[in-house]
Coordinates of C-alpha atoms in Angstrom, one line a residue:
X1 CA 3.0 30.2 -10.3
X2 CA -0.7 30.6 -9.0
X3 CA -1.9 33.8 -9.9
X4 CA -5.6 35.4 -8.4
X5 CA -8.2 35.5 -10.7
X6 CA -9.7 38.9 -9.9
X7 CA -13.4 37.3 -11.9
X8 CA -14.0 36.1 -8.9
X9 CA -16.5 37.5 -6.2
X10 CA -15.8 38.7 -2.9
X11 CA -19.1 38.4 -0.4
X12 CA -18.6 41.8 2.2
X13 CA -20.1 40.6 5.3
X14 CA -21.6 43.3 7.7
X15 CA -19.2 43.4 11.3
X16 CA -21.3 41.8 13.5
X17 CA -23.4 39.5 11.5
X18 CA -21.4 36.3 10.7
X19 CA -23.0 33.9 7.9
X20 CA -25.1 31.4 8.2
X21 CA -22.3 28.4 7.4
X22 CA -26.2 26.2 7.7
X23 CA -27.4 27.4 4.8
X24 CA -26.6 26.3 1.1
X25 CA -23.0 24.6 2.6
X26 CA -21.1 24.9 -0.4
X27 CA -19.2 21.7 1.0
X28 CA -22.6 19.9 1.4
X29 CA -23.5 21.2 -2.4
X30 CA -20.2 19.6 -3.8
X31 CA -20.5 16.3 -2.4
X32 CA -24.0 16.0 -3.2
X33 CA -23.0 15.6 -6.9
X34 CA -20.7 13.1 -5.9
X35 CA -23.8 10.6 -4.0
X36 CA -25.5 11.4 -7.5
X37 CA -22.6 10.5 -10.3
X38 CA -23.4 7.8 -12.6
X39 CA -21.0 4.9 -13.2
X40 CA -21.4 2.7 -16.8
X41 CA -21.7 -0.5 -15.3
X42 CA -23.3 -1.9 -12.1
X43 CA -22.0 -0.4 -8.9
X44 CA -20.0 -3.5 -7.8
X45 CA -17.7 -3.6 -10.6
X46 CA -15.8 -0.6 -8.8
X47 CA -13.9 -0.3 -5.9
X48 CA -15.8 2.6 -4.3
X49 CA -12.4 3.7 -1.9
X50 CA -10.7 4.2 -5.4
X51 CA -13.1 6.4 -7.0
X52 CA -11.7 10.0 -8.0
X53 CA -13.7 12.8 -9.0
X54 CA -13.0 16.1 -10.8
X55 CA -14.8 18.9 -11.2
X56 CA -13.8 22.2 -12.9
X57 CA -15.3 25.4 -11.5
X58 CA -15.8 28.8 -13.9
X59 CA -16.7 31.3 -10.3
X60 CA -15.9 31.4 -6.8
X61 CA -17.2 33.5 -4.5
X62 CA -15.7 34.0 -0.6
X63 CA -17.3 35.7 1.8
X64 CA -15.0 39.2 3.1
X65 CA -13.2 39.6 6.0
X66 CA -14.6 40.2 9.0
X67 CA -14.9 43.3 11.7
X68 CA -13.1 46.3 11.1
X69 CA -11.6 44.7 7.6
X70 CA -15.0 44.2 6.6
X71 CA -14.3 46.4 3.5
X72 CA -11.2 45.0 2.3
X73 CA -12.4 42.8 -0.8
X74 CA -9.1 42.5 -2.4
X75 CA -7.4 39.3 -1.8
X76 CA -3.8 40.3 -2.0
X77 CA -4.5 43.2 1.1
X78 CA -6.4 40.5 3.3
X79 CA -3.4 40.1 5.7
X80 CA -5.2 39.5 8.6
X81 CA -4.0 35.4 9.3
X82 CA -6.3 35.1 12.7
X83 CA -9.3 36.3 10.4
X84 CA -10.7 33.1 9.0
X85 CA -13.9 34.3 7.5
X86 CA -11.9 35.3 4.9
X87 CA -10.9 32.2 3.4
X88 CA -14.1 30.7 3.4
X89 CA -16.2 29.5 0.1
X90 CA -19.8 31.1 -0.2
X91 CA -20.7 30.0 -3.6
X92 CA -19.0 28.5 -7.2
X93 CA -20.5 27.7 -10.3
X94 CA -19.0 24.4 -12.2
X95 CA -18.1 24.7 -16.1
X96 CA -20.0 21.7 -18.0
X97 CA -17.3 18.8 -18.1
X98 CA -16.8 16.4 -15.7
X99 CA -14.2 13.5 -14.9
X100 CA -13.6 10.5 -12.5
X101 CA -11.2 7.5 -12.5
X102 CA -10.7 4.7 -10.7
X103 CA -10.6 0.7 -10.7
X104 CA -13.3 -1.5 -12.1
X105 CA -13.5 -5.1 -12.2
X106 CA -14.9 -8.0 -14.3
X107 CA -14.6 -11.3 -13.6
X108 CA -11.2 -12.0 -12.5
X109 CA -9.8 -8.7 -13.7
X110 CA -8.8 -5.2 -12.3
X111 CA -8.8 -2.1 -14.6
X112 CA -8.3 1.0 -14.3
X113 CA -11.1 3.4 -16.0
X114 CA -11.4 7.0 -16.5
X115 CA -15.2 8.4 -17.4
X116 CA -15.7 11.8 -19.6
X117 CA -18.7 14.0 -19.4
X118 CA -20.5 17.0 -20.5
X119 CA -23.9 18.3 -19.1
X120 CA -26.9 18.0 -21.5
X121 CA -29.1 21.0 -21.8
X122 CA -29.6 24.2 -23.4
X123 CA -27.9 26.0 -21.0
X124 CA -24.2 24.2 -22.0
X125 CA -21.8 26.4 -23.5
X126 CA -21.7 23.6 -26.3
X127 CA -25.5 23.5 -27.1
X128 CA -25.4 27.7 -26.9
X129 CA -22.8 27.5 -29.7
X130 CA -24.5 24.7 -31.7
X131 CA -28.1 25.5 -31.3
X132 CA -29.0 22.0 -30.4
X133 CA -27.4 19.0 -29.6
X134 CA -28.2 15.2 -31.2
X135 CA -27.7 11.8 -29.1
X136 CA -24.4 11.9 -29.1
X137 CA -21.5 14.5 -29.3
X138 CA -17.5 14.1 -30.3
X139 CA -14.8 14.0 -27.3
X140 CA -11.8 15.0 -28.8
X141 CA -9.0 13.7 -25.9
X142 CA -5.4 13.6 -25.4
X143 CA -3.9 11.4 -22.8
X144 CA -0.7 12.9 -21.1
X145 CA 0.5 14.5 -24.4
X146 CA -0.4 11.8 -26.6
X147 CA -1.9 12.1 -29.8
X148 CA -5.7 13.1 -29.8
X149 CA -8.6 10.9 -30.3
X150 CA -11.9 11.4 -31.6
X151 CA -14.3 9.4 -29.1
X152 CA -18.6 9.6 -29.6
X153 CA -19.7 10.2 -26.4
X154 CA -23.8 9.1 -26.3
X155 CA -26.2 11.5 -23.8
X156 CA -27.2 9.2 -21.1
X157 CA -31.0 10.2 -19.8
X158 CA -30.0 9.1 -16.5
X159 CA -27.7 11.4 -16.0
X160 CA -28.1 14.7 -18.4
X161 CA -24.7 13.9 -19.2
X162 CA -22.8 13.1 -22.6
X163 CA -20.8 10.4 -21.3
X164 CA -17.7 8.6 -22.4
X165 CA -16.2 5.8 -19.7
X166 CA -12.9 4.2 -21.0
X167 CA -11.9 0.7 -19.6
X168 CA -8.0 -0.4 -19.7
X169 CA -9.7 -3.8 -20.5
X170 CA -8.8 -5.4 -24.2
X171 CA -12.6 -6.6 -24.3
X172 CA -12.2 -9.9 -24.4
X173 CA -15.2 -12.0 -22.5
X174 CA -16.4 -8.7 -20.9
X175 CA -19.9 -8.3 -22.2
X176 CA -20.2 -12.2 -20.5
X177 CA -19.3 -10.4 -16.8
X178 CA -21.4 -7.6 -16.6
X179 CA -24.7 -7.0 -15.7
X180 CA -27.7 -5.6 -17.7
X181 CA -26.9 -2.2 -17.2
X182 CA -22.9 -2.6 -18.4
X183 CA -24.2 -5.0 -21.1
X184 CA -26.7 -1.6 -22.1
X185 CA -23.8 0.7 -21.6
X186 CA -21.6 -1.2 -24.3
X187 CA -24.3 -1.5 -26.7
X188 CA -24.9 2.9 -26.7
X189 CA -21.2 3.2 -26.4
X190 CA -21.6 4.6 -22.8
X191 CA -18.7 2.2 -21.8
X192 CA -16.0 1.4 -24.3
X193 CA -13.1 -0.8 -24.2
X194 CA -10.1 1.2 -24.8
X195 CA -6.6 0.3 -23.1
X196 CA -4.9 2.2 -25.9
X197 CA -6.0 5.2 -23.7
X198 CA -6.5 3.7 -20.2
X199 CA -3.7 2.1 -19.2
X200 CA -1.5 0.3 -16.3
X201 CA -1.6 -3.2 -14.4
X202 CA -3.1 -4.2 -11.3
X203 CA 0.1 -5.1 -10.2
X204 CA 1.9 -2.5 -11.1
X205 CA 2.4 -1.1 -7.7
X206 CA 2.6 -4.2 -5.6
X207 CA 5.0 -3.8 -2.8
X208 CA 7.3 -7.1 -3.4
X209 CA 8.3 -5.5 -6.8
X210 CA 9.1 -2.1 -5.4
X211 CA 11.8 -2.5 -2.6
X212 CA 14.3 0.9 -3.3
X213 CA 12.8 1.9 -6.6
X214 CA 11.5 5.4 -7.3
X215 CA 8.2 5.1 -7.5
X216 CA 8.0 8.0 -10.6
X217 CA 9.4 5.8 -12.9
X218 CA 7.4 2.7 -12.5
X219 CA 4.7 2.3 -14.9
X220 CA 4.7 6.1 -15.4
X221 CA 1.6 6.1 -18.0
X222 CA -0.7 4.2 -15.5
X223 CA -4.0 6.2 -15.2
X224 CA -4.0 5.2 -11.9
X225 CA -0.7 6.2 -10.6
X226 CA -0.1 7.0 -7.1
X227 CA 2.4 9.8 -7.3
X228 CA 2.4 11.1 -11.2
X229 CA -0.7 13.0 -12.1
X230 CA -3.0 12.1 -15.1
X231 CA -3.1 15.3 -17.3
X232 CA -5.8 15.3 -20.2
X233 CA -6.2 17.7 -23.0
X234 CA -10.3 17.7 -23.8
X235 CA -12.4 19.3 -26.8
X236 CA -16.3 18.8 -26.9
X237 CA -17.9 19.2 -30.5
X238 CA -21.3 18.9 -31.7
X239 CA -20.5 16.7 -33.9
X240 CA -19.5 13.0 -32.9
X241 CA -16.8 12.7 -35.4
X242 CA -15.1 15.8 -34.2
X243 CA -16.8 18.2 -36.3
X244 CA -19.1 20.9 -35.9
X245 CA -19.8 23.9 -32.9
X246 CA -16.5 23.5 -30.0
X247 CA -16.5 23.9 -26.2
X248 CA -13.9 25.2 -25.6
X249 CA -14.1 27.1 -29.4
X250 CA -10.6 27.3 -29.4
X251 CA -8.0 25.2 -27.8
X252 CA -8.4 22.1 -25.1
X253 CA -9.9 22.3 -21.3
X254 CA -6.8 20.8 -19.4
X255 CA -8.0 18.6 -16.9
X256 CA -5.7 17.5 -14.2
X257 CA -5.6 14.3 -11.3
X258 CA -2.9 16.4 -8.8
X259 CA -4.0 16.0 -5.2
X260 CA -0.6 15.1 -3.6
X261 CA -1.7 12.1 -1.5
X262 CA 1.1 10.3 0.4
X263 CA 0.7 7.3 2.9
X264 CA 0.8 3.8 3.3
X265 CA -0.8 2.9 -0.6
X266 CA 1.4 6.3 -1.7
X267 CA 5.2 7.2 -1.6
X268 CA 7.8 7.5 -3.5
X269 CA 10.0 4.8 -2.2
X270 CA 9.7 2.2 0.0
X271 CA 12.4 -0.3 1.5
X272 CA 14.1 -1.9 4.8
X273 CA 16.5 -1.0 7.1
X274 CA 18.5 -3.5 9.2
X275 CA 19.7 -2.1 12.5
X276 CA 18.2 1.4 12.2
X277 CA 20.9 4.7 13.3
X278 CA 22.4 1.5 15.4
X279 CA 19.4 -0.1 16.5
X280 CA 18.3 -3.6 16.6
X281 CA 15.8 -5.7 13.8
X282 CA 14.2 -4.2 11.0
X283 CA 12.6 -1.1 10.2
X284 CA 10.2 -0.7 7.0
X285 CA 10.0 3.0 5.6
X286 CA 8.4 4.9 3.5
X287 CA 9.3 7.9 1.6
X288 CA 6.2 10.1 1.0
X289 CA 7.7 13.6 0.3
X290 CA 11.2 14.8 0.6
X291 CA 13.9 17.1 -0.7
X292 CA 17.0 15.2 1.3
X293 CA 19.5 12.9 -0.9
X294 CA 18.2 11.7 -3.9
X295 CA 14.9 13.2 -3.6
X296 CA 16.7 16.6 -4.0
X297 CA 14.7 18.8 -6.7
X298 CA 11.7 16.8 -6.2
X299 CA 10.1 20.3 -6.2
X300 CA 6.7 18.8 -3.4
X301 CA 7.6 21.1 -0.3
X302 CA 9.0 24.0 -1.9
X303 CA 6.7 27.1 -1.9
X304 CA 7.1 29.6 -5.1
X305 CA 5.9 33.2 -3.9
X306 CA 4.0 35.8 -5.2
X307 CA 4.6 39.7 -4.4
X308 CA 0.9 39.4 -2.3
X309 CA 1.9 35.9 -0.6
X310 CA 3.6 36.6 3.5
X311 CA 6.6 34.8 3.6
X312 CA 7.1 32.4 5.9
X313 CA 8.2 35.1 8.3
X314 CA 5.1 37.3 7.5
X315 CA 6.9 39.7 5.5
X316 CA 6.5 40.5 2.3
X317 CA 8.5 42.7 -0.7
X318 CA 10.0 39.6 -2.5
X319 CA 9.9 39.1 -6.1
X320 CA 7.6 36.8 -8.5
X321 CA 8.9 33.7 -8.3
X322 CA 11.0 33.6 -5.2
X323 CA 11.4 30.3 -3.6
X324 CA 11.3 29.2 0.1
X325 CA 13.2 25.7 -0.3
X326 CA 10.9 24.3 2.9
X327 CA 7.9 23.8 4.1
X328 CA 7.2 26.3 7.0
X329 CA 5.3 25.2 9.8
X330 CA 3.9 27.4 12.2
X331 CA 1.0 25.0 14.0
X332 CA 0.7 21.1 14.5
X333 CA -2.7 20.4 15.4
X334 CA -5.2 17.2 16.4
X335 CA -8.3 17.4 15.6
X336 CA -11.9 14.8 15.8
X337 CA -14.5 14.9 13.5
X338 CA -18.0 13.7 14.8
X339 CA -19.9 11.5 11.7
X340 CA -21.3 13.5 9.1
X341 CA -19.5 16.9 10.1
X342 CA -16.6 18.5 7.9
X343 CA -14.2 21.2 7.3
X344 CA -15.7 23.9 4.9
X345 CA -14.1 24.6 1.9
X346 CA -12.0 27.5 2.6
X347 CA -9.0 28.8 0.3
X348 CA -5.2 29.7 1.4
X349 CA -3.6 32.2 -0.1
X350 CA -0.6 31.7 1.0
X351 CA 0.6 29.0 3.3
X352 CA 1.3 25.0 2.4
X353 CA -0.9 22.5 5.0
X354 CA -0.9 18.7 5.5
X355 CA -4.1 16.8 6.5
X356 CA -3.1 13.2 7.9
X357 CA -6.1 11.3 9.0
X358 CA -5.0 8.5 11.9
X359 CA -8.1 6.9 12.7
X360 CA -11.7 6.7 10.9
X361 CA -12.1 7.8 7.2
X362 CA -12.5 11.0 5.4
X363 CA -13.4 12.4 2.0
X364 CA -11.1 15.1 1.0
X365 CA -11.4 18.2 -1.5
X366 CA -8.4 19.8 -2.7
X367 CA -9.3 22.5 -5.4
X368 CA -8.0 25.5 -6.9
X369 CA -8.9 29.2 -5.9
X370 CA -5.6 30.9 -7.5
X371 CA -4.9 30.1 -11.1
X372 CA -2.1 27.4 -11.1
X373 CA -1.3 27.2 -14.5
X374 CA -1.2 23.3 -14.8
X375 CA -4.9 22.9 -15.0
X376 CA -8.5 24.2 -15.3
X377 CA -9.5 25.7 -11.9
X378 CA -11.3 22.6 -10.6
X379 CA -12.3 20.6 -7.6
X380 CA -10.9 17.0 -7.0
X381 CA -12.0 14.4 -4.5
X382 CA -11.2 11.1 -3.1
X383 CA -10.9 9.0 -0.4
X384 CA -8.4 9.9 2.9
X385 CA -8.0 7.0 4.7
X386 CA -6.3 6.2 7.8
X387 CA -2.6 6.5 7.4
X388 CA -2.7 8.9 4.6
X389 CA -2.3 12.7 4.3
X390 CA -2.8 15.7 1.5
X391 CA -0.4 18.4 1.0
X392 CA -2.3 21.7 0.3
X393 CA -0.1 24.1 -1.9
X394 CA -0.9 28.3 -1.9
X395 CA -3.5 29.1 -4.0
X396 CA -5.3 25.8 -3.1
X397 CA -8.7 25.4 -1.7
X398 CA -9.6 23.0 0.2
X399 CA -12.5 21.1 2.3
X400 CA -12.8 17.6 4.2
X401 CA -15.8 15.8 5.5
X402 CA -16.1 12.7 7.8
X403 CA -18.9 10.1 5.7
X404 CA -18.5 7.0 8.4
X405 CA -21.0 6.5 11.2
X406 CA -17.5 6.7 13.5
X407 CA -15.2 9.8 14.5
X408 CA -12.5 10.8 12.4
X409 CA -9.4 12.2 13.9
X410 CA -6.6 13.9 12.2
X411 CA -3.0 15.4 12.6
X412 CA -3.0 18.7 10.8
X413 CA 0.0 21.2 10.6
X414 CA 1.6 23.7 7.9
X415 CA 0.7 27.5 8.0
X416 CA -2.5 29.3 9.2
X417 CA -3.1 31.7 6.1

């Protein structure tokens, strides 16, 4: 159950002045470090639409609510739903480890790969602890459970980053396909070969092979499942064996894939119905979320509520843990984004939303204000493309901007918070 972490900051904005959105866009800030990640290889052995990124966050600050509220800094009191200004993000910091995934390719083959980092510098939590740091540190992972591995993760000048990118590739022939830079990258240990950890076929999710199957139980362990998301326990130590000075000292960083993404690419079943309700033909469907039959339980549109959280009938006085077995939907909106203009990163406190894009392309960021329990507070981002949608939970944050040279229009609904 998300739960506020009160280490957070709360901006108080004078009534009558309202911020200057221009200035130091916290959006803006976030997807500037994702023009200037660093990939192991050459830039065409990926499949830039695939590309996932996640970065945890240690502070958030919002700005306060406006007017007459203007001194109401605790989030649980801000009631106010037509008061926007309260949701919105005025700063964060990010903690020192970073994480994408994706598909690469070589040759005639299609990977998946998931990259590992932690920011050089004296300013680390990992150098702090050590002292100093040498060429190379440990990354001490666990993939979804499994056992841990020691990985040596090489600082790469390019990037002030210790870096670790795993390929689901056996090695065979790949040094031959890549470029200088991969070729580099294998020889420092940048890039390694390692489908013990990064795992899953390109064909995995091909729609012949899928007709009435639940899409949760194919190929589970894929890294780059559509519906499942990739959980991973991480440990950075001075030491590239494992040993030495540990960030976090005690205990893992749980880093987590979650951003509910359902669409054409992304459901949980898929099939053909002859004569539809009576009908004539075919009909092809897609089940992207559901509680209804056999998707009972499936536990997506649910909302769990918190004594602060306004029910879906704006009440509150319930109990931790109370359930509302629906999704409430109090707006259904269009909306057009112009090129190169966005949706701030803003948090909800209490209401579920869906972002569907219909036409153009967007980049979406789904984050976490509230404490969710199932990860390290982080941002995640990736690709929304036309004909798929996000479902925001309470306690998420979130933010979307439109990087095409076209408009982007969308279908939102869900609850105003």
């Amino acid at each position: 159950m998300p739960e506020i972490v009160h280490s957070d900051s709360v901006f108080r904005v004078d009534p009558g002045k309202p911020p200057d959105y221009a200035a130091d866009n916290p959006l803006l800030k976030l997807l500037g470090l994702v023009e200037r990640s660093r990939l192991a290889a050459e830039r065409e052995h990926y499949e830039s639409p695939s590309l996932q990124y996640l970065y945890p966050h240690r502070w958030l600050e919002l700005y306060g609510p406006s007017g007459g509220d203007a001194d109401q800094l605790d989030p649980a009191l801000q009631d106010v739903k037509t008061d926007f200004q309260k949701q919105n993000v005025r700063d964060f910091r990010l903690a020192d480890t970073r994480a994408v995934r994706g598909w690469a390719a070589a040759g005639d083959r299609r990977v998946p790969f998931l990259q590992l980092a932690y920011r050089g510098g004296p300013d680390s939590a990992l150098w702090r602890a050590a002292g100093r740091l040498g060429e190379a540190i440990g990354c001490v992972v666990s993939v979804r459970g499994g056992p841990p591995v020691t990985l040596r993760a090489p600082y790469d000048e390019e990037s002030d980053f210790y870096t670790v990118e795993l390929w689901g590739h056996d090695g065979g022939g790949l040094r031959e396909q890549l470029g200088d830079r991969g070729r580099a990258a294998l020889d420092s240990g940048l890039l390694q070969p390692r489908p013990d950890l990064v795992g899953g076929g390109a064909d995995d999710f091909a729609r012949d092979r899928l007709t009435e199957r639940d899409l949760r139980e194919v190929s589970p362990g894929h890294t780059m499942h559509p519906v499942l998301p990739l959980h991973l326990d991480v440990r950075w130590t001075a030491g590239d064996d494992g040993s030495g000075a540990a960030d976090p000292d005690r205990g893992t960083t749980r880093l987590g894939f979650e951003m509910r993404v359902r669409g054409w690419d992304s459901y949980l079943s898929v099939g053909t119905s002859p004569n539809p309700h009576g009908g004539v033909g075919f009909l092809e469907y897609r089940t992207l979320f559901s509680e209804y039959g056999r998707w009972a339980g499936s536990g997506d549109l649910p909302r769990t509520l918190e004594p602060y959280n306004l029910d879906a009938h704006g009440s509150k006085g319930h109990r931790s843990g109370d359930t509302e077995p629906f999704l409430a939907v109090t707006y259904m909106d269009l909306h057009v984004l112009d090129p190169a203009c966005g949706i701030g990163l803003h948090r909800h406190r209490d209401n579920q939303e869906v972002f569907l894009t219909l036409e153009g392309d967007a980049l979406m960021v789904v984050g976490d204000w509230a404490d969710s329990g199932t990860r390290t507070r982080s941002f995640e981002i990736r690709r929304l493309p036309a004909g798929h949608l996000a479902l925001l939970k309470g306690g998420n944050l979130h933010g979307l901007m439109n990087p095409a040279d076209q408009r982007a229009s969308l279908f939102m609904f869900g609850g105003y918070d």
